[in-house]
XYZ file of N, CA and C in Angstrom:
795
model
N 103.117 73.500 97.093
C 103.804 74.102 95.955
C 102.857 75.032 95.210
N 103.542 75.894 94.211
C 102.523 76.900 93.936
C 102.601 76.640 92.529
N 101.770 76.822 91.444
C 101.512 77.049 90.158
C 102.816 77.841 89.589
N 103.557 77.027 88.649
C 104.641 78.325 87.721
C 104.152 78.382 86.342
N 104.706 79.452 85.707
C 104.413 80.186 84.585
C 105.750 80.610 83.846
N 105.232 80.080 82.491
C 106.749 80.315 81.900
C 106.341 81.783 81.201
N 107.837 82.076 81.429
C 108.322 83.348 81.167
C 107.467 84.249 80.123
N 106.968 85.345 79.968
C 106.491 86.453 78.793
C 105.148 85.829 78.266
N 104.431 84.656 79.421
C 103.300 84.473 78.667
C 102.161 84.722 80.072
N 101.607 85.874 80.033
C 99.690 85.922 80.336
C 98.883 85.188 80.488
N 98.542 84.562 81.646
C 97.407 83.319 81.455
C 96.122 84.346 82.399
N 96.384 85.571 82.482
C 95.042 86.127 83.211
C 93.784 86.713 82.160
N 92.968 86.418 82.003
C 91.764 86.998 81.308
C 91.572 88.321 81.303
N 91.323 88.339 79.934
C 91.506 90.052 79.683
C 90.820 91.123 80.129
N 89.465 90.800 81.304
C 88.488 91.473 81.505
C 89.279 91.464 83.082
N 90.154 91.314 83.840
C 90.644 91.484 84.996
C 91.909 91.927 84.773
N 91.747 92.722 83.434
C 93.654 93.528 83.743
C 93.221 94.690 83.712
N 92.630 95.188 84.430
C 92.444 96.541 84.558
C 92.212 97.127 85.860
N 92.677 96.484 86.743
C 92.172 96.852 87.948
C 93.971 97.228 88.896
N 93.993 96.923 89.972
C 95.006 97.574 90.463
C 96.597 97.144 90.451
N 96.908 95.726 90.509
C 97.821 95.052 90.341
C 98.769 94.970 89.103
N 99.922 95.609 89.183
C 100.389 94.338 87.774
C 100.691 93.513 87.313
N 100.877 92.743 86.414
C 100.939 91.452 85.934
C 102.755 91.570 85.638
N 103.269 90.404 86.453
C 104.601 90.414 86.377
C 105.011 90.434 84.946
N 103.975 89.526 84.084
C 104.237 88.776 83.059
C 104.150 89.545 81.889
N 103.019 90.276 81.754
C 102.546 90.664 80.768
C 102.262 92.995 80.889
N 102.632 92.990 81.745
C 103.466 94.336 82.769
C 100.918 94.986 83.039
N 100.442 94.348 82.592
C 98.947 94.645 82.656
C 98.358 94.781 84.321
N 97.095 95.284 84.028
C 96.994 95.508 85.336
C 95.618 94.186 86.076
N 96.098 94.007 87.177
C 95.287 92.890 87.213
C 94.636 93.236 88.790
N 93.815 92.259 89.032
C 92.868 92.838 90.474
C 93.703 92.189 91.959
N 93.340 93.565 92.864
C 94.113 93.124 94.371
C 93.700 92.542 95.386
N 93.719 91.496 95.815
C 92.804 90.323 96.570
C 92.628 91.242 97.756
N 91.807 90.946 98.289
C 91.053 91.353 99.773
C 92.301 90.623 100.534
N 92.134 91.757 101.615
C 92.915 91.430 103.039
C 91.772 90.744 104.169
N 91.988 89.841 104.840
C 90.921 89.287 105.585
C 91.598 89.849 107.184
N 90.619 89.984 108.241
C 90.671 90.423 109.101
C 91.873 89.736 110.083
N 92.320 88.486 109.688
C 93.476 88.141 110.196
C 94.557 88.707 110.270
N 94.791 88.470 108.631
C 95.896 89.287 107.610
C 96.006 90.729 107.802
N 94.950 91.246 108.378
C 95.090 92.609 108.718
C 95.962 92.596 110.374
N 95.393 92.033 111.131
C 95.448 91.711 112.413
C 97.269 91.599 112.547
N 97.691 90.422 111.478
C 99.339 89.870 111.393
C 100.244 90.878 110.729
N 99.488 91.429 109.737
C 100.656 92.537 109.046
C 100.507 94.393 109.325
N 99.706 94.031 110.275
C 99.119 95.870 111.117
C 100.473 97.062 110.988
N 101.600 96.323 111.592
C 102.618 96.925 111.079
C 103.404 97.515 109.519
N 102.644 96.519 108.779
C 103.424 97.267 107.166
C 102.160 97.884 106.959
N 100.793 97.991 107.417
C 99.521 98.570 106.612
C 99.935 99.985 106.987
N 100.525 100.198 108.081
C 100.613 101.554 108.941
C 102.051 102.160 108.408
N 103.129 101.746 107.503
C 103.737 102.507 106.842
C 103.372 103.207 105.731
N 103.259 104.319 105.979
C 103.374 105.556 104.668
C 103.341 105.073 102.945
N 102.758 104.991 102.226
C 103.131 104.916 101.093
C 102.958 103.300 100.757
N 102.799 102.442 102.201
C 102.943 101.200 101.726
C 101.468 100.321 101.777
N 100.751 100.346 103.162
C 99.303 100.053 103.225
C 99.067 98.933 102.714
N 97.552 99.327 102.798
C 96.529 98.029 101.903
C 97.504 97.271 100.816
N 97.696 98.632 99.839
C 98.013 98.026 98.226
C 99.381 97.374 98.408
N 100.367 97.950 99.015
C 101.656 96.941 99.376
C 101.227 95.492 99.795
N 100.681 95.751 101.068
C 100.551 94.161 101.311
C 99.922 93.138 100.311
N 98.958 94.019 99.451
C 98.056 93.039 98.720
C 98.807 92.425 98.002
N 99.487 93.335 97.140
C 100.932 92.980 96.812
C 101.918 91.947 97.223
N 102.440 91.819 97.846
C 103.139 90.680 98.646
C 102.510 89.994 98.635
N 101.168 89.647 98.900
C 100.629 88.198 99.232
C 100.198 87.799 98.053
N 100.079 87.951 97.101
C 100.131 88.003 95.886
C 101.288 87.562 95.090
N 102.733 87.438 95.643
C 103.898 87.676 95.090
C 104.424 86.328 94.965
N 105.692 86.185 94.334
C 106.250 84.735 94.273
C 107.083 84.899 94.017
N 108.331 83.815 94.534
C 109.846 84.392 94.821
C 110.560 83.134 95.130
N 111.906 83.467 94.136
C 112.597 82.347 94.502
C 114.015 82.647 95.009
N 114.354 82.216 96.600
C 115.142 81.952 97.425
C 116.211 81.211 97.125
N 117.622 81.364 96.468
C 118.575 80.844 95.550
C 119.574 80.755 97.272
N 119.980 79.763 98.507
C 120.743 79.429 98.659
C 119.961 79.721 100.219
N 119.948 79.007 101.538
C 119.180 78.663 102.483
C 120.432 78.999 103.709
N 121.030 79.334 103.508
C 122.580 79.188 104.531
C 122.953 80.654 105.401
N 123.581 81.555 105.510
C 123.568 82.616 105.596
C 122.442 83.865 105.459
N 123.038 84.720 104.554
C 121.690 85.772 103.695
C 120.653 85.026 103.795
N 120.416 83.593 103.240
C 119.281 82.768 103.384
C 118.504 82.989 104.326
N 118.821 82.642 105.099
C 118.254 82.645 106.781
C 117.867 84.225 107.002
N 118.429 85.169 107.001
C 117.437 86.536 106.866
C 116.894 86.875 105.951
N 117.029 86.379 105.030
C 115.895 86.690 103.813
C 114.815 86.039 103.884
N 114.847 84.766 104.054
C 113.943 83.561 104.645
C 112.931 84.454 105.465
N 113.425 84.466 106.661
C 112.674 84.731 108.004
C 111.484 86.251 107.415
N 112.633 87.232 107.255
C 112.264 88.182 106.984
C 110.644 88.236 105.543
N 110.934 87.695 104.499
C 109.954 87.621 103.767
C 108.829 86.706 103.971
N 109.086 85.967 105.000
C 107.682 85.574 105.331
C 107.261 85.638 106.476
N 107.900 86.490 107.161
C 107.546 86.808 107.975
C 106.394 88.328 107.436
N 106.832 89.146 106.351
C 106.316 90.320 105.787
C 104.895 89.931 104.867
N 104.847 88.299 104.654
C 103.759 88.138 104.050
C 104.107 88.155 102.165
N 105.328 87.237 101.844
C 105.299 87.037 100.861
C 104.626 86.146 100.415
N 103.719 86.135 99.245
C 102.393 84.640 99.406
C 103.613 83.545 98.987
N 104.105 83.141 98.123
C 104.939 82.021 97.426
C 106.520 82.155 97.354
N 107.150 81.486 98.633
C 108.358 81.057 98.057
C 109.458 79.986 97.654
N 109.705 79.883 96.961
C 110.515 78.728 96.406
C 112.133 78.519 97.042
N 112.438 77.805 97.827
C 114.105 77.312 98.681
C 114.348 76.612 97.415
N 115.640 77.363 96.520
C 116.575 76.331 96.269
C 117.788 75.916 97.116
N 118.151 74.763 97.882
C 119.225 74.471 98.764
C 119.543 73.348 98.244
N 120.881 73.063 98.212
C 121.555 71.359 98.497
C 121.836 70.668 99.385
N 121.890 72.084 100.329
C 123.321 71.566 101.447
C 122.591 70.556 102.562
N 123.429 70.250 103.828
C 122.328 70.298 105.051
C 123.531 70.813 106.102
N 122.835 70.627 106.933
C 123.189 71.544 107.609
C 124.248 70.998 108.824
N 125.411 71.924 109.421
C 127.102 71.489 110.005
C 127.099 72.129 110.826
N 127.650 71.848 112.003
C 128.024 72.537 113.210
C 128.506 74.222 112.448
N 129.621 74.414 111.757
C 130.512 75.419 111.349
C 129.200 76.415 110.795
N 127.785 76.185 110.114
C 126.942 77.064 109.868
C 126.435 77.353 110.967
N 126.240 76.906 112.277
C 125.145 77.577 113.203
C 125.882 78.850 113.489
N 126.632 79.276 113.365
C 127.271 80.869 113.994
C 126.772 81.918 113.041
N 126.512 81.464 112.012
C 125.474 82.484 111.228
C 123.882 82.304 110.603
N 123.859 81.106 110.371
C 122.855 80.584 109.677
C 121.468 80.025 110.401
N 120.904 81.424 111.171
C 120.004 81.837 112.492
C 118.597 80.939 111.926
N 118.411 80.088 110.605
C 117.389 79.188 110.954
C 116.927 77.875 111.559
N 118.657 77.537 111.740
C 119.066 76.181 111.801
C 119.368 76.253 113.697
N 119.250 75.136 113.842
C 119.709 74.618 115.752
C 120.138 73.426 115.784
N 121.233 73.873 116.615
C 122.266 72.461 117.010
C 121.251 71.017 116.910
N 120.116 70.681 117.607
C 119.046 69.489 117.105
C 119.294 69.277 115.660
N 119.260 70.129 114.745
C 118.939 69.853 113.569
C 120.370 70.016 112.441
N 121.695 69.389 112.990
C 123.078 69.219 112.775
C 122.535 67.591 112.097
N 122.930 67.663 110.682
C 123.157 66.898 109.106
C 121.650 66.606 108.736
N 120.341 67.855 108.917
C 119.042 67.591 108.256
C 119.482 68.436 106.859
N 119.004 67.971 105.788
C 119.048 68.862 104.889
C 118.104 70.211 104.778
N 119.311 70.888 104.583
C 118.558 72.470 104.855
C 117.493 73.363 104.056
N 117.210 72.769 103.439
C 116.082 72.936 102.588
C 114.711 72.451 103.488
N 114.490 71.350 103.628
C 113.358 70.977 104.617
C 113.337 71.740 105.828
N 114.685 71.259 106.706
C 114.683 72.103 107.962
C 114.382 73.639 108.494
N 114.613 74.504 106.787
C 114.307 75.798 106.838
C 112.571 76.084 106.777
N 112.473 75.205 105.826
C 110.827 75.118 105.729
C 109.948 75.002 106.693
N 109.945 74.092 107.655
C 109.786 73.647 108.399
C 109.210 74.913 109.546
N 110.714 74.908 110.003
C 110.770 76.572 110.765
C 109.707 77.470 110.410
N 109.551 77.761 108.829
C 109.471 79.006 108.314
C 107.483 78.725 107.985
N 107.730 77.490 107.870
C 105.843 76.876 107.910
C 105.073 77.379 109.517
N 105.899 77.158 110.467
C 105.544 77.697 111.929
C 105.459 79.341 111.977
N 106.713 80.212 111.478
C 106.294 81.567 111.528
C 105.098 81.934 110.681
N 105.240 81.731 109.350
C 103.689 82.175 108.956
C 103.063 81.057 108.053
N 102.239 80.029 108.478
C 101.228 79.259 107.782
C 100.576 79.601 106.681
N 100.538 80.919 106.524
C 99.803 81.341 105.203
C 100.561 81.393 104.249
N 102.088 81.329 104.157
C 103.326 81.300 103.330
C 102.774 79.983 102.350
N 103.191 79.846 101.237
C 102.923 78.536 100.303
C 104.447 78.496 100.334
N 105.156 77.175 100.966
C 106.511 77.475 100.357
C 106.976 76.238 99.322
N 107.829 75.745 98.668
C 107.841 74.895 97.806
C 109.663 74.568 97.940
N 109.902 73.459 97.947
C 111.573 72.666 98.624
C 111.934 72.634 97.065
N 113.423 73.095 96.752
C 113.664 72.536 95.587
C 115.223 71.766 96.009
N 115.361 70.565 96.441
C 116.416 70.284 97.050
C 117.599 69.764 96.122
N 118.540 70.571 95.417
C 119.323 70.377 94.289
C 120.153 71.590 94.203
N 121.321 71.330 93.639
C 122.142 72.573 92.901
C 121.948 73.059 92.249
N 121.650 74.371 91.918
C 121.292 75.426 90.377
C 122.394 75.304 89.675
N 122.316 74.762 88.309
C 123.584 74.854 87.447
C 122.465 75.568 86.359
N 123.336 75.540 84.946
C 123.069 76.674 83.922
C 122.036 75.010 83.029
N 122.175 73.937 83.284
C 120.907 72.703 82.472
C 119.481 72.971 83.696
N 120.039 73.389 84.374
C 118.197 73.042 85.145
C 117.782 74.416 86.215
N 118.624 75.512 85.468
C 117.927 77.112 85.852
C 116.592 77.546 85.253
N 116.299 77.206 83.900
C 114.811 77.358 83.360
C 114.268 76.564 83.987
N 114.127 75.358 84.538
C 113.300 74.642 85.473
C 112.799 74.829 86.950
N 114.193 75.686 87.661
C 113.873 75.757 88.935
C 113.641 77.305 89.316
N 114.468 78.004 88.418
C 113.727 79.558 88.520
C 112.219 80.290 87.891
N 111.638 79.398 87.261
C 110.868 80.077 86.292
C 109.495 80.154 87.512
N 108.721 80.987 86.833
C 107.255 81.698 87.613
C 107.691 82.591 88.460
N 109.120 83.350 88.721
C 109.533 84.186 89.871
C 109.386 85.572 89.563
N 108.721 86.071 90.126
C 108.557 87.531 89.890
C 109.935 88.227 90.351
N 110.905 87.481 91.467
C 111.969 88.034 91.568
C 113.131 87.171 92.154
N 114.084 86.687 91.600
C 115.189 86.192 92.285
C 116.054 86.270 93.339
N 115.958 85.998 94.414
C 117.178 86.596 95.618
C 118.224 85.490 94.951
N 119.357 85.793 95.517
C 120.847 85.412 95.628
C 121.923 85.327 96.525
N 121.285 84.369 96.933
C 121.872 84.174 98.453
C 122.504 83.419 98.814
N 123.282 82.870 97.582
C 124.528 82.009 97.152
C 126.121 82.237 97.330
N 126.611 81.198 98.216
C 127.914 81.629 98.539
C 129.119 81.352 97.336
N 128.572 81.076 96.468
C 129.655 80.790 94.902
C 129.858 81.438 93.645
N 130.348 81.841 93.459
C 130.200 82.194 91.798
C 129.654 81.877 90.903
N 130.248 80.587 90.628
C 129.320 79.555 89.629
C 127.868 79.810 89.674
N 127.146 80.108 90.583
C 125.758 80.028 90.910
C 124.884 81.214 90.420
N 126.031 82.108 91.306
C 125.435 83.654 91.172
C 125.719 83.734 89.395
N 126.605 83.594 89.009
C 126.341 83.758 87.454
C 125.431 83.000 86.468
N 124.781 81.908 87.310
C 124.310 81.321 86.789
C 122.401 81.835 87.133
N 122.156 82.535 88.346
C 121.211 83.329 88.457
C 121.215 84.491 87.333
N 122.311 85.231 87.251
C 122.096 86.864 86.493
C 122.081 86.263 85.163
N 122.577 85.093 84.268
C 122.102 84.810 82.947
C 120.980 84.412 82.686
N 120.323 83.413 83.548
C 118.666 83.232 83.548
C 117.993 84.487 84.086
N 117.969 85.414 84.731
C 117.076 86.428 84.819
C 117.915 87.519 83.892
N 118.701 87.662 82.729
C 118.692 88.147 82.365
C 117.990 88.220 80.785
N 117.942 86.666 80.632
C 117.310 86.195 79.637
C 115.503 86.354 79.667
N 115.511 85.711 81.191
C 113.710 86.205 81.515
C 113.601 87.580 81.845
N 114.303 88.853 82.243
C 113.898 89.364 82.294
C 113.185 89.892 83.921
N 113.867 88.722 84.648
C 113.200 88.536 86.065
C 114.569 89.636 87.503
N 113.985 90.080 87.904
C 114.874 91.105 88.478
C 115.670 90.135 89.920
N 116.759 90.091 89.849
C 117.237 89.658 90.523
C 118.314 90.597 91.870
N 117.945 90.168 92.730
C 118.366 90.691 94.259
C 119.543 90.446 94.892
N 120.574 90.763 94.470
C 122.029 90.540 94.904
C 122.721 90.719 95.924
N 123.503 90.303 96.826
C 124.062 89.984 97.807
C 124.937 89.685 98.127
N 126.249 90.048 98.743
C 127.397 88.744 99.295
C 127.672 89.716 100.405
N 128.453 88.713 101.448
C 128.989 89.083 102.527
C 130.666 88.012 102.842
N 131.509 89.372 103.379
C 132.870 88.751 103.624
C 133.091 89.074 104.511
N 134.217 88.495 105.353
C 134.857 89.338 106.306
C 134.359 90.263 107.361
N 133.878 91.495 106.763
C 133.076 92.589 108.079
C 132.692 93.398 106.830
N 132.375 92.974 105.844
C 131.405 93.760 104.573
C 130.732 93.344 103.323
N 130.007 93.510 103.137
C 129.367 93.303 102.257
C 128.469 93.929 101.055
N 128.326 94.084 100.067
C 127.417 94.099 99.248
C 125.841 94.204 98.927
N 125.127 94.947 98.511
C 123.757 94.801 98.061
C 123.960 95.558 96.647
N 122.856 94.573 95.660
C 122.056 95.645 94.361
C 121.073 94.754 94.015
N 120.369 95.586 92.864
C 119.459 95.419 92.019
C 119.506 94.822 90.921
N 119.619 93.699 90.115
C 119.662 93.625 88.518
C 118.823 93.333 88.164
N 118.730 94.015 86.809
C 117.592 92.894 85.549
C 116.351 94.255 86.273
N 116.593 95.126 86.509
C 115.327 96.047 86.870
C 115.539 97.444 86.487
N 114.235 97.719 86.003
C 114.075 98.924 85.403
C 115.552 99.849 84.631
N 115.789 98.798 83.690
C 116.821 98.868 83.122
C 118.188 98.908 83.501
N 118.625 98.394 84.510
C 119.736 98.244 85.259
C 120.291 96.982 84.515
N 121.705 97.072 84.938
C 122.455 95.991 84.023
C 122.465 94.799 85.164
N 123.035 93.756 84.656
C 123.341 92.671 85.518
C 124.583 92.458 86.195
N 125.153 91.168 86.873
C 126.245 90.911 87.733
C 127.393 90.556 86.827
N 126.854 90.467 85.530
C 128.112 90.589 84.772
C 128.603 91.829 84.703
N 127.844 92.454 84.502
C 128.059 93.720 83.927
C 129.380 94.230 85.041
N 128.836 93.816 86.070
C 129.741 94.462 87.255
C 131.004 93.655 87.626
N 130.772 92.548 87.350
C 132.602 91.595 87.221
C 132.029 90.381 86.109
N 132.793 90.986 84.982
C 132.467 90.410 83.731
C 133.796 88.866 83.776
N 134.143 88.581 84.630
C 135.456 87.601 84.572
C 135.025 87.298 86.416
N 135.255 85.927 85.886
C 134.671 84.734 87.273
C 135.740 84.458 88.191
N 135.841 85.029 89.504
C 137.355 85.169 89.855
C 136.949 83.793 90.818
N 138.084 83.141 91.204
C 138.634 82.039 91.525
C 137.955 81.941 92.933
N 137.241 80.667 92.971
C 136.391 80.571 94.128
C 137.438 79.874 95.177
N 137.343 80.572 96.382
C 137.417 80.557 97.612
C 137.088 79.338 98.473
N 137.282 78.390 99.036
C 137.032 77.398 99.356
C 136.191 77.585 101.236
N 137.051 78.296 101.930
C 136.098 78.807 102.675
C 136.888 80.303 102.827
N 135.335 81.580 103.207
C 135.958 82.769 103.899
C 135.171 83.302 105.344
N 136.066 84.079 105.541
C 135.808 84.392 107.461
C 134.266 84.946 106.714
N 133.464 85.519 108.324
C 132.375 86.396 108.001
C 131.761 86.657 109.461
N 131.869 87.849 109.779
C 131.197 88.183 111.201
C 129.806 87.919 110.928
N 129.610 86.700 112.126
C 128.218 87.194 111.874
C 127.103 87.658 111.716
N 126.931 88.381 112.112
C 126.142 89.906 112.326
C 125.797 90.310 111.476
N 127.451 90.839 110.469
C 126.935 91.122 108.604
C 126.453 90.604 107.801
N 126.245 88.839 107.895
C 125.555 88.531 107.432
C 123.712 88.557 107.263
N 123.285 88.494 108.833
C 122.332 89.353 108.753
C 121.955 90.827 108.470
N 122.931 91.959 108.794
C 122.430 92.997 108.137
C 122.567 93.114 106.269
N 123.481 91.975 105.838
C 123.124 92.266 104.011
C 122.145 91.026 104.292
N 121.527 90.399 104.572
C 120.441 89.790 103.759
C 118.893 90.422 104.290
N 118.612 91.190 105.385
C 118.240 91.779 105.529
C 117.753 92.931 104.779
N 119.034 93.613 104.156
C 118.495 94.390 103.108
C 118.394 93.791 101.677
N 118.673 92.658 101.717
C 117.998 91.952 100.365
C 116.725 91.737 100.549
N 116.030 91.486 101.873
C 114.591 91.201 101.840
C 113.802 92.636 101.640
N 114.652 93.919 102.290
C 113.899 94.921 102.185
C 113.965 95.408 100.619
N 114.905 95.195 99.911
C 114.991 95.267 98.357
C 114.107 94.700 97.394
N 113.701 93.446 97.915
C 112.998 92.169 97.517
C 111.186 92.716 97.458
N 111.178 93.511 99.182
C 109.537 93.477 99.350
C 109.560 95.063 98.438
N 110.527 95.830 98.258
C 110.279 97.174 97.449
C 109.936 96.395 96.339
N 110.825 96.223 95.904
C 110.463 95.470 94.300
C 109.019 94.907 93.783
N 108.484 94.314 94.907
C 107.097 93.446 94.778
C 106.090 94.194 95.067
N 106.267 95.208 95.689
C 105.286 96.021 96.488
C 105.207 97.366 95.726
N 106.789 97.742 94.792
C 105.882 99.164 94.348
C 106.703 100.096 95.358
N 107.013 99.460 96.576
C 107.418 100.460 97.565
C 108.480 101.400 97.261
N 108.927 102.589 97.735
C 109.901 102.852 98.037
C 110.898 103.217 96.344
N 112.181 103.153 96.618
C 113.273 103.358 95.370
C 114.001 102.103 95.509
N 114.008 101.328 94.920
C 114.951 100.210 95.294
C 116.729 100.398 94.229
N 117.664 99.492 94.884
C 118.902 99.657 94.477
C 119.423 98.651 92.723
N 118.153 99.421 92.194
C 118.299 98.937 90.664
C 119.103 100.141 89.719
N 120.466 99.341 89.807
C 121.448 100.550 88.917
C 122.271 100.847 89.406
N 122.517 100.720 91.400
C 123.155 101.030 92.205
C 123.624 99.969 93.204
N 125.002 100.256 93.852
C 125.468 99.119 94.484
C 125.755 99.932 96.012
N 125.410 99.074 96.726
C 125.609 99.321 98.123
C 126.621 98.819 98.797
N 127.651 99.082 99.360
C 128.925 98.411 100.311
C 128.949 98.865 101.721
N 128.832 98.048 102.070
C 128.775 98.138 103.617
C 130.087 97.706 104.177
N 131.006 98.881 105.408
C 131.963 98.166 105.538
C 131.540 98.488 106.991
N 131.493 96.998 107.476
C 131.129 96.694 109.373
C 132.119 97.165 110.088
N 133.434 97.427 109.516
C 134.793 97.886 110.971
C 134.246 99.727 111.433
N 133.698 100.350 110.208
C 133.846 101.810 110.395
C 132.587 101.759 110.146
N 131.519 101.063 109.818
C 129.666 101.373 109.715
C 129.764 102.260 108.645
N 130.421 102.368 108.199
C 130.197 103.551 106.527
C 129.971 102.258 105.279
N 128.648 103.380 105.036
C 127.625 102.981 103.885
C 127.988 103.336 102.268
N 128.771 102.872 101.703
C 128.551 103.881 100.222
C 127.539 102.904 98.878
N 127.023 104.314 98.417
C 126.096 103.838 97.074
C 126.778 104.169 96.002
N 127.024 103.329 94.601
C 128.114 103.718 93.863
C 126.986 103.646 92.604
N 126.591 104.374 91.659
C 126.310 104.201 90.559
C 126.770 103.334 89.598
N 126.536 102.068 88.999
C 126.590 101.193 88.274
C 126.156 100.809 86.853
């Protein structure tokens, strides 16, 4: 498990904020750990993108992140961010895991039908990269124990198949201040944005009224990996500095016709 930090408070010494990093917390600049010849060796591929290098990765391994739902999106966001060298992430899951998830939920294997999916993902995800710190939070996020299980996150994914949840992510990071990484997938489309970043509004903002949860819905699986996919690539912009990420803007993906639209928000 990794060290958390409550919200808007600085515990770095004032003679190390001046160097290259910033401080999630306190927005200061703080110093960028050395890459060791391994770490160079495992992430050769992001050092050699444009714009991203040394200081990206240092970045990421450096970073800390909490993983709001292990099932779907889960499972490519999962894989994907530590596989990229995120240093700290936090699984919140309840569930475990059912025959009816293996057709999408690419961390899990028929062997591992009623382990709870929180461990079982870990597990997996301890074998792809060992240098990952990851931390099990095996419980439901409700709105009494979101300051407890979200806090120290430099960024929230949302990779929650409910309402209840997801609203219950965008009011705690809207209160901290913590940018949260949005997601859903239906049918043959899905969704990506940004909230709580660089002044972008939240998931209220965008359906201010909690529409009537769904008990189960279809979902090719496929789309589910390509939107959580781009939640991880949203996730490592965000942490890294990289790139423009989709803070302010919403992405819809519709899988029957592959047309992409970005809608200002």
């Amino acid at each position: 498990m990794y060290p958390l930090r409550a919200p808007g408070r600085c515990s770095e010494p004032a003679e190390v904020r001046d160097s290259l990093r910033n401080c999630y917390l306190c927005g200061k600049r703080l110093p960028m750990r050395e890459i060791s010849e391994r770490e160079r060796e495992r992430y050769q591929r992001n050092l050699l993108v444009d714009g991203f290098g040394k200081q990206g990765q240092s970045r990421l391994l450096e970073s800390r992140v909490t993983v709001v739902g292990a099932g779907g999106l889960g499972s490519a966001v999962l894989n994907y961010l530590v596989a990229a060298g995120v240093g700290r992430i936090r699984i919140v899951e309840s569930d475990t895991v059912s025959p009816s998830n293996l057709q999408r939920q690419v961390l899990y294997t028929t062997a591992e039908i009623g382990a709870p999916k929180a461990e079982a993902a870990a597990a997996r995800l301890s074998r792809l990269n060992p240098g990952c710190r990851l931390e099990i939070v095996a419980g439901r996020l409700t709105a009494a124990n979101a300051s407890e299980r979200l806090h120290g996150s430099e960024a929230v994914v949302d990779c929650t198949d409910n309402y209840a949840a997801r609203y219950v992510i965008d009011d705690y990071c809207a209160s901290a201040g913590v940018p949260m990484v949005y997601g859903t997938a239906e049918q043959a489309g899905g969704q990506v944005s940004v909230f709580h970043a660089r002044g972008a509004g939240g998931y209220r903002s965008l359906y201010p009224e909690e529409p009537p949860q769904k008990e189960i819905v279809g979902v090719l699986s496929p789309v589910v990996g390509v939107i959580g996919s781009l939640q991880a690539l949203e996730t490592v912009k965000l942490l890294s500095g990289f790139g423009e990420t989709l803070a302010g803007r919403l992405l819809v993906l519709d899988g029957r016709t592959m047309r992409v639209s970005i809608f200002e928000i």
